[in-house]
PDB file of C-alpha atoms in Angstrom:
ATOM      1  CA  GLN A   1      -8.839   8.563  11.257  1.00 65.00           C
ATOM      2  CA  GLN A   2      -8.439   7.690   7.610  1.00 76.00           C
ATOM      3  CA  GLN A   3      -6.871  10.420   5.541  1.00 89.00           C
ATOM      4  CA  VAL A   4      -8.257   8.901   2.352  1.00 94.00           C
ATOM      5  CA  LYS A   5     -11.910   7.858   2.165  1.00 96.00           C
ATOM      6  CA  GLN A   6     -12.864   5.302  -0.468  1.00 96.00           C
ATOM      7  CA  SER A   7     -16.272   4.165  -1.712  1.00 96.00           C
ATOM      8  CA  PRO A   8     -18.060   1.924  -2.377  1.00 97.00           C
ATOM      9  CA  GLN A   9     -16.867  -0.961  -0.226  1.00 95.00           C
ATOM     10  CA  SER A  10     -17.839  -3.423  -2.933  1.00 96.00           C
ATOM     11  CA  LEU A  11     -19.522  -3.509  -6.302  1.00 97.00           C
ATOM     12  CA  ILE A  12     -20.631  -6.042  -8.861  1.00 98.00           C
ATOM     13  CA  VAL A  13     -20.808  -5.342 -12.588  1.00 97.00           C
ATOM     14  CA  GLN A  14     -21.404  -7.418 -15.661  1.00 98.00           C
ATOM     15  CA  LYS A  15     -18.657  -8.018 -18.198  1.00 97.00           C
ATOM     16  CA  GLY A  16     -18.270  -4.910 -20.339  1.00 97.00           C
ATOM     17  CA  GLY A  17     -19.609  -2.612 -17.621  1.00 97.00           C
ATOM     18  CA  ILE A  18     -17.660   0.298 -16.086  1.00 97.00           C
ATOM     19  CA  PRO A  19     -16.966  -0.007 -12.367  1.00 98.00           C
ATOM     20  CA  ILE A  20     -16.299   3.400 -10.806  1.00 98.00           C
ATOM     21  CA  ILE A  21     -14.477   3.781  -7.503  1.00 98.00           C
ATOM     22  CA  ASN A  22     -14.315   7.103  -5.723  1.00 98.00           C
ATOM     23  CA  CYS A  23     -11.814   8.532  -3.255  1.00 98.00           C
ATOM     24  CA  ALA A  24     -11.618  11.768  -1.289  1.00 98.00           C
ATOM     25  CA  TYR A  25      -8.806  13.338   0.705  1.00 97.00           C
ATOM     26  CA  GLU A  26      -8.295  16.323   2.998  1.00 93.00           C
ATOM     27  CA  ASN A  27      -4.540  16.898   3.139  1.00 91.00           C
ATOM     28  CA  THR A  28      -3.657  19.454   0.451  1.00 90.00           C
ATOM     29  CA  ALA A  29       0.015  18.491   0.755  1.00 88.00           C
ATOM     30  CA  PHE A  30      -0.734  15.245  -1.080  1.00 90.00           C
ATOM     31  CA  ASP A  31       0.584  15.474  -4.609  1.00 88.00           C
ATOM     32  CA  TYR A  32       0.669  11.905  -5.861  1.00 90.00           C
ATOM     33  CA  PHE A  33      -2.339   9.601  -6.096  1.00 94.00           C
ATOM     34  CA  PRO A  34      -1.757   5.960  -7.095  1.00 94.00           C
ATOM     35  CA  TRP A  35      -4.209   3.122  -7.473  1.00 97.00           C
ATOM     36  CA  TYR A  36      -3.342  -0.436  -6.581  1.00 97.00           C
ATOM     37  CA  GLN A  37      -4.908  -3.727  -7.626  1.00 97.00           C
ATOM     38  CA  GLN A  38      -4.743  -6.689  -5.268  1.00 97.00           C
ATOM     39  CA  PHE A  39      -5.696 -10.306  -5.855  1.00 96.00           C
ATOM     40  CA  PRO A  40      -6.405 -12.604  -2.883  1.00 93.00           C
ATOM     41  CA  GLY A  41      -3.256 -13.645  -1.040  1.00 92.00           C
ATOM     42  CA  LYS A  42      -1.005 -11.400  -3.154  1.00 94.00           C
ATOM     43  CA  GLY A  43       0.698  -8.088  -2.627  1.00 95.00           C
ATOM     44  CA  PRO A  44      -0.861  -4.964  -4.181  1.00 96.00           C
ATOM     45  CA  ALA A  45       0.327  -4.043  -7.668  1.00 96.00           C
ATOM     46  CA  LEU A  46       0.676  -0.436  -8.810  1.00 94.00           C
ATOM     47  CA  LEU A  47      -1.935   0.089 -11.508  1.00 95.00           C
ATOM     48  CA  ILE A  48      -1.953   3.755 -12.456  1.00 94.00           C
ATOM     49  CA  ALA A  49      -1.174   7.072 -10.752  1.00 93.00           C
ATOM     50  CA  ILE A  50      -1.885  10.752 -11.220  1.00 93.00           C
ATOM     51  CA  ARG A  51      -0.560  14.101 -10.033  1.00 90.00           C
ATOM     52  CA  PRO A  52      -2.879  17.057  -9.279  1.00 89.00           C
ATOM     53  CA  ASP A  53      -1.796  19.125 -12.280  1.00 90.00           C
ATOM     54  CA  VAL A  54      -3.591  16.624 -14.539  1.00 91.00           C
ATOM     55  CA  SER A  55      -7.373  16.123 -14.614  1.00 94.00           C
ATOM     56  CA  GLU A  56      -7.392  12.740 -16.329  1.00 96.00           C
ATOM     57  CA  LYS A  57      -5.000   9.931 -17.097  1.00 96.00           C
ATOM     58  CA  LYS A  58      -5.587   6.763 -19.112  1.00 96.00           C
ATOM     59  CA  GLU A  59      -3.580   3.558 -19.213  1.00 94.00           C
ATOM     60  CA  GLY A  60      -5.181   0.837 -21.245  1.00 96.00           C
ATOM     61  CA  ARG A  61      -8.681   0.238 -19.876  1.00 97.00           C
ATOM     62  CA  PHE A  62      -8.001   2.115 -16.626  1.00 97.00           C
ATOM     63  CA  THR A  63      -8.747   5.836 -16.293  1.00 97.00           C
ATOM     64  CA  ILE A  64      -8.209   8.161 -13.341  1.00 96.00           C
ATOM     65  CA  SER A  65     -10.238  11.345 -13.086  1.00 96.00           C
ATOM     66  CA  PHE A  66      -8.958  14.011 -10.704  1.00 96.00           C
ATOM     67  CA  ASN A  67     -10.827  17.020  -9.277  1.00 95.00           C
ATOM     68  CA  LYS A  68      -8.344  19.153  -7.355  1.00 94.00           C
ATOM     69  CA  SER A  69     -10.862  21.727  -6.094  1.00 94.00           C
ATOM     70  CA  ALA A  70     -13.121  19.002  -4.695  1.00 96.00           C
ATOM     71  CA  LYS A  71     -10.162  16.952  -3.446  1.00 96.00           C
ATOM     72  CA  GLN A  72     -11.585  13.863  -5.103  1.00 97.00           C
ATOM     73  CA  PHE A  73     -10.343  11.324  -7.585  1.00 97.00           C
ATOM     74  CA  SER A  74     -11.830   8.224  -9.136  1.00 98.00           C
ATOM     75  CA  LEU A  75     -10.912   5.092 -11.041  1.00 98.00           C
ATOM     76  CA  HIS A  76     -12.921   3.876 -14.025  1.00 98.00           C
ATOM     77  CA  ILE A  77     -12.382   0.409 -15.483  1.00 98.00           C
ATOM     78  CA  MET A  78     -13.535   0.460 -19.092  1.00 97.00           C
ATOM     79  CA  ASP A  79     -14.895  -2.692 -20.760  1.00 97.00           C
ATOM     80  CA  SER A  80     -14.398  -4.633 -17.532  1.00 97.00           C
ATOM     81  CA  GLN A  81     -13.490  -8.318 -17.722  1.00 97.00           C
ATOM     82  CA  PRO A  82     -13.859 -11.169 -15.187  1.00 97.00           C
ATOM     83  CA  GLY A  83     -10.062 -11.052 -14.802  1.00 97.00           C
ATOM     84  CA  ASP A  84     -10.422  -7.536 -13.354  1.00 98.00           C
ATOM     85  CA  SER A  85     -12.172  -8.999 -10.307  1.00 98.00           C
ATOM     86  CA  ALA A  86      -9.940  -7.880  -7.447  1.00 97.00           C
ATOM     87  CA  THR A  87      -9.707  -5.412  -4.585  1.00 97.00           C
ATOM     88  CA  TYR A  88      -8.718  -1.907  -5.605  1.00 97.00           C
ATOM     89  CA  PHE A  89      -7.089   0.603  -3.286  1.00 97.00           C
ATOM     90  CA  CYS A  90      -6.630   4.298  -3.798  1.00 97.00           C
ATOM     91  CA  ALA A  91      -3.774   6.009  -2.018  1.00 94.00           C
ATOM     92  CA  ALA A  92      -2.209   9.409  -1.565  1.00 93.00           C
ATOM     93  CA  THR A  93       1.213  10.655  -0.586  1.00 89.00           C
ATOM     94  CA  THR A  94       3.497  13.649  -0.584  1.00 85.00           C
ATOM     95  CA  SER A  95       6.404  13.482  -2.991  1.00 74.00           C
ATOM     96  CA  ALA A  96      10.010  14.367  -2.256  1.00 62.00           C
ATOM     97  CA  ALA A  97       9.444  17.647  -4.113  1.00 58.00           C
ATOM     98  CA  MET A  98       7.065  18.726  -1.364  1.00 55.00           C
ATOM     99  CA  THR A  99       8.718  17.407   1.776  1.00 58.00           C
ATOM    100  CA  THR A 100      12.109  16.146   2.838  1.00 60.00           C
ATOM    101  CA  ASP A 101      11.147  13.872   5.695  1.00 62.00           C
ATOM    102  CA  SER A 102       7.885  12.088   4.984  1.00 64.00           C
ATOM    103  CA  TRP A 103       7.924  11.600   1.221  1.00 70.00           C
ATOM    104  CA  GLY A 104       6.568   8.378  -0.134  1.00 73.00           C
ATOM    105  CA  LYS A 105       4.433   7.471   2.901  1.00 84.00           C
ATOM    106  CA  LEU A 106       1.258   6.161   1.324  1.00 89.00           C
ATOM    107  CA  GLN A 107      -2.108   6.712   2.995  1.00 91.00           C
ATOM    108  CA  PHE A 108      -4.548   4.100   1.720  1.00 93.00           C
ATOM    109  CA  GLY A 109      -8.282   4.009   1.342  1.00 94.00           C
ATOM    110  CA  ALA A 110     -10.115   1.034   2.826  1.00 93.00           C
ATOM    111  CA  GLY A 111     -10.406  -0.750  -0.514  1.00 95.00           C
ATOM    112  CA  THR A 112     -13.178  -1.700  -2.928  1.00 97.00           C
ATOM    113  CA  GLN A 113     -13.879  -5.292  -3.845  1.00 97.00           C
ATOM    114  CA  VAL A 114     -14.868  -5.426  -7.509  1.00 98.00           C
ATOM    115  CA  VAL A 115     -16.567  -8.477  -8.997  1.00 98.00           C
ATOM    116  CA  VAL A 116     -17.062  -8.673 -12.751  1.00 98.00           C
ATOM    117  CA  THR A 117     -19.538 -11.367 -13.716  1.00 97.00           C
ATOM    118  CA  PRO A 118     -19.290 -13.199 -17.077  1.00 95.00           C
TER     119      PRO A 118
ATOM    120  CA  ASP B   1      14.908 -10.561 -11.991  1.00 59.00           C
ATOM    121  CA  GLY B   2      14.531  -7.442  -9.862  1.00 67.00           C
ATOM    122  CA  GLY B   3      11.939  -7.407  -7.151  1.00 93.00           C
ATOM    123  CA  ILE B   4      10.982  -7.599  -3.512  1.00 96.00           C
ATOM    124  CA  THR B   5      11.035 -10.883  -1.652  1.00 97.00           C
ATOM    125  CA  GLN B   6       9.391 -11.593   1.667  1.00 97.00           C
ATOM    126  CA  SER B   7       9.838 -14.663   3.788  1.00 96.00           C
ATOM    127  CA  PRO B   8       8.328 -16.756   5.078  1.00 96.00           C
ATOM    128  CA  LYS B   9       5.028 -16.745   3.210  1.00 96.00           C
ATOM    129  CA  TYR B  10       3.210 -18.116   6.261  1.00 96.00           C
ATOM    130  CA  LEU B  11       4.297 -17.747   9.878  1.00 94.00           C
ATOM    131  CA  PHE B  12       2.776 -19.029  13.077  1.00 92.00           C
ATOM    132  CA  ARG B  13       3.550 -17.519  16.444  1.00 89.00           C
ATOM    133  CA  LYS B  14       2.801 -18.667  19.930  1.00 89.00           C
ATOM    134  CA  GLU B  15       1.705 -16.231  22.593  1.00 86.00           C
ATOM    135  CA  GLY B  16       4.696 -14.379  24.073  1.00 86.00           C
ATOM    136  CA  GLN B  17       7.066 -15.076  21.185  1.00 91.00           C
ATOM    137  CA  ASN B  18       8.927 -12.559  19.080  1.00 94.00           C
ATOM    138  CA  VAL B  19       9.075 -13.305  15.355  1.00 95.00           C
ATOM    139  CA  THR B  20      11.010 -11.637  12.552  1.00 96.00           C
ATOM    140  CA  LEU B  21       9.710 -11.152   9.022  1.00 97.00           C
ATOM    141  CA  SER B  22      12.255 -10.800   6.253  1.00 98.00           C
ATOM    142  CA  CYS B  23      12.126  -8.272   3.397  1.00 98.00           C
ATOM    143  CA  GLU B  24      14.803  -7.992   0.712  1.00 98.00           C
ATOM    144  CA  GLN B  25      14.849  -5.892  -2.448  1.00 97.00           C
ATOM    145  CA  ASN B  26      17.305  -5.857  -5.351  1.00 95.00           C
ATOM    146  CA  LEU B  27      15.783  -2.831  -7.057  1.00 93.00           C
ATOM    147  CA  ASN B  28      18.323  -0.408  -5.550  1.00 93.00           C
ATOM    148  CA  HIS B  29      15.381   1.495  -4.052  1.00 92.00           C
ATOM    149  CA  ASP B  30      16.128   4.084  -1.393  1.00 90.00           C
ATOM    150  CA  ALA B  31      13.065   3.765   0.803  1.00 92.00           C
ATOM    151  CA  MET B  32      11.455   0.714   2.326  1.00 95.00           C
ATOM    152  CA  TYR B  33       8.162   0.349   4.173  1.00 95.00           C
ATOM    153  CA  TRP B  34       6.198  -2.114   6.255  1.00 97.00           C
ATOM    154  CA  TYR B  35       2.410  -2.155   6.066  1.00 97.00           C
ATOM    155  CA  ARG B  36      -0.119  -4.233   7.914  1.00 97.00           C
ATOM    156  CA  GLN B  37      -3.336  -5.313   6.206  1.00 96.00           C
ATOM    157  CA  ASP B  38      -6.475  -6.350   8.055  1.00 92.00           C
ATOM    158  CA  PRO B  39      -9.792  -7.157   6.374  1.00 81.00           C
ATOM    159  CA  GLY B  40     -11.822  -4.050   5.634  1.00 70.00           C
ATOM    160  CA  GLN B  41      -9.168  -1.637   6.894  1.00 74.00           C
ATOM    161  CA  GLY B  42      -6.871  -1.146   3.935  1.00 85.00           C
ATOM    162  CA  LEU B  43      -3.150  -0.937   4.574  1.00 93.00           C
ATOM    163  CA  ARG B  44      -1.669   0.805   7.586  1.00 94.00           C
ATOM    164  CA  LEU B  45       1.951   1.941   7.842  1.00 94.00           C
ATOM    165  CA  ILE B  46       4.029   0.368  10.606  1.00 96.00           C
ATOM    166  CA  TYR B  47       7.557   1.690   9.945  1.00 96.00           C
ATOM    167  CA  TYR B  48       9.448   3.224   7.084  1.00 94.00           C
ATOM    168  CA  SER B  49      13.070   3.920   6.236  1.00 93.00           C
ATOM    169  CA  GLN B  50      14.311   6.415   3.675  1.00 89.00           C
ATOM    170  CA  ILE B  51      18.012   5.758   4.193  1.00 90.00           C
ATOM    171  CA  VAL B  52      20.287   3.118   5.686  1.00 94.00           C
ATOM    172  CA  ASN B  53      20.608   3.235   9.489  1.00 95.00           C
ATOM    173  CA  ASP B  54      17.569   5.472   9.830  1.00 93.00           C
ATOM    174  CA  PHE B  55      13.861   4.647  10.185  1.00 94.00           C
ATOM    175  CA  GLN B  56      10.683   6.339  11.346  1.00 93.00           C
ATOM    176  CA  LYS B  57       7.521   5.166  13.069  1.00 95.00           C
ATOM    177  CA  GLY B  58       4.381   4.964  11.019  1.00 93.00           C
ATOM    178  CA  ASP B  59       0.788   5.061  12.244  1.00 91.00           C
ATOM    179  CA  ILE B  60       0.806   1.757  14.158  1.00 95.00           C
ATOM    180  CA  ALA B  61       4.398   1.161  15.339  1.00 96.00           C
ATOM    181  CA  GLU B  62       3.607  -0.051  18.866  1.00 96.00           C
ATOM    182  CA  GLY B  63       4.705  -3.657  19.386  1.00 96.00           C
ATOM    183  CA  TYR B  64       6.950  -3.692  16.314  1.00 97.00           C
ATOM    184  CA  SER B  65      10.641  -2.997  15.699  1.00 98.00           C
ATOM    185  CA  VAL B  66      12.786  -2.702  12.578  1.00 98.00           C
ATOM    186  CA  SER B  67      16.381  -2.248  11.466  1.00 97.00           C
ATOM    187  CA  ARG B  68      17.965  -0.981   8.256  1.00 97.00           C
ATOM    188  CA  GLU B  69      21.608  -2.021   8.282  1.00 97.00           C
ATOM    189  CA  LYS B  70      21.753  -2.574   4.522  1.00 97.00           C
ATOM    190  CA  LYS B  71      20.018  -0.747   1.710  1.00 96.00           C
ATOM    191  CA  GLU B  72      18.447  -3.937   0.392  1.00 97.00           C
ATOM    192  CA  SER B  73      17.130  -5.320   3.678  1.00 98.00           C
ATOM    193  CA  PHE B  74      14.432  -4.140   6.102  1.00 98.00           C
ATOM    194  CA  PRO B  75      13.403  -6.860   8.590  1.00 98.00           C
ATOM    195  CA  LEU B  76      10.380  -6.422  10.846  1.00 98.00           C
ATOM    196  CA  THR B  77      10.173  -7.952  14.323  1.00 97.00           C
ATOM    197  CA  VAL B  78       6.739  -8.503  15.806  1.00 96.00           C
ATOM    198  CA  THR B  79       7.259  -8.483  19.552  1.00 94.00           C
ATOM    199  CA  SER B  80       5.180  -9.994  22.321  1.00 90.00           C
ATOM    200  CA  ALA B  81       4.004  -6.461  23.100  1.00 89.00           C
ATOM    201  CA  GLN B  82       1.862  -6.511  19.933  1.00 90.00           C
ATOM    202  CA  LYS B  83      -1.424  -7.796  21.316  1.00 87.00           C
ATOM    203  CA  ASN B  84      -3.186  -8.544  18.043  1.00 91.00           C
ATOM    204  CA  PRO B  85      -0.508  -9.518  15.532  1.00 93.00           C
ATOM    205  CA  THR B  86      -2.554 -11.806  13.290  1.00 94.00           C
ATOM    206  CA  ALA B  87      -2.542 -10.019   9.920  1.00 96.00           C
ATOM    207  CA  PHE B  88      -1.084  -9.913   6.416  1.00 97.00           C
ATOM    208  CA  TYR B  89       2.236  -8.029   6.423  1.00 98.00           C
ATOM    209  CA  LEU B  90       3.437  -6.264   3.307  1.00 97.00           C
ATOM    210  CA  CYS B  91       6.848  -4.823   2.579  1.00 98.00           C
ATOM    211  CA  ALA B  92       7.302  -2.147  -0.082  1.00 96.00           C
ATOM    212  CA  SER B  93      10.060  -0.014  -1.560  1.00 94.00           C
ATOM    213  CA  SER B  94      10.384   3.131  -3.640  1.00 91.00           C
ATOM    214  CA  ILE B  95      12.991   5.318  -5.321  1.00 84.00           C
ATOM    215  CA  TYR B  96      13.769   8.793  -3.990  1.00 76.00           C
ATOM    216  CA  GLY B  97      12.141  11.402  -6.192  1.00 66.00           C
ATOM    217  CA  THR B  98       9.279   9.150  -7.253  1.00 64.00           C
ATOM    218  CA  SER B  99       6.326   8.107  -5.167  1.00 63.00           C
ATOM    219  CA  GLY B 100       5.142   4.834  -6.605  1.00 79.00           C
ATOM    220  CA  ALA B 101       5.867   2.107  -4.078  1.00 90.00           C
ATOM    221  CA  PHE B 102       6.239  -1.503  -5.184  1.00 93.00           C
ATOM    222  CA  PHE B 103       5.065  -4.266  -2.897  1.00 96.00           C
ATOM    223  CA  GLY B 104       6.345  -7.706  -2.066  1.00 97.00           C
ATOM    224  CA  PRO B 105       4.141 -10.831  -1.974  1.00 97.00           C
ATOM    225  CA  GLY B 106       3.423 -10.561   1.763  1.00 97.00           C
ATOM    226  CA  THR B 107       3.734 -12.703   4.885  1.00 97.00           C
ATOM    227  CA  ARG B 108       0.650 -13.986   6.640  1.00 96.00           C
ATOM    228  CA  LEU B 109       1.218 -14.141  10.385  1.00 95.00           C
ATOM    229  CA  THR B 110      -1.103 -16.148  12.612  1.00 94.00           C
ATOM    230  CA  VAL B 111      -0.986 -16.290  16.391  1.00 90.00           C
ATOM    231  CA  LEU B 112      -1.797 -19.711  17.800  1.00 86.00           C
TER     232      LEU B 112
END
């Protein structure tokens, strides 16, 4: 059973649009939530991450929104460009501050394929 | 340049063969991980190691084995007991005290 549920499976937006990807989790021990971007045939690249004491984090055109009470978080890609076309994965893990034996083990969502058309 | 290297990039295995995938990092990271990626299923954890000479099973360890004799190296052996080994294998590493894992470029394994 997946500990992190991600939706939608795929989405298509026009250049300049704002793709939004949503993730939900159940394990309240998770305290670190990264997003990864993956291009075909490549390894995932860490894009942006958030901890549950923050409700929003921005890095460039990427924004994470976090709702601790709902156990949900989402990625927004502002002013999307064709070069943003990739598969995006949300993930969750427990940091070393919370556990001594299983820190850093990432649980991934199933991924969202984003296509940004010109 | 610091980073994670995986070799080979492509690997072909015959039925009944064991194969070993290499993963090396020069980032001085404490922990190393092996993930398997199949289409539509995200990444699933095979094994992880937080310290040299110690490793733990992940969610799908059956048919795989690992070793961690050096901090910078974490090879994965896909044994003949793994019935469906065709997949994209990703190695990652992270520093103790942080949680952002960095991934290598991957090895694509195909069973002939």
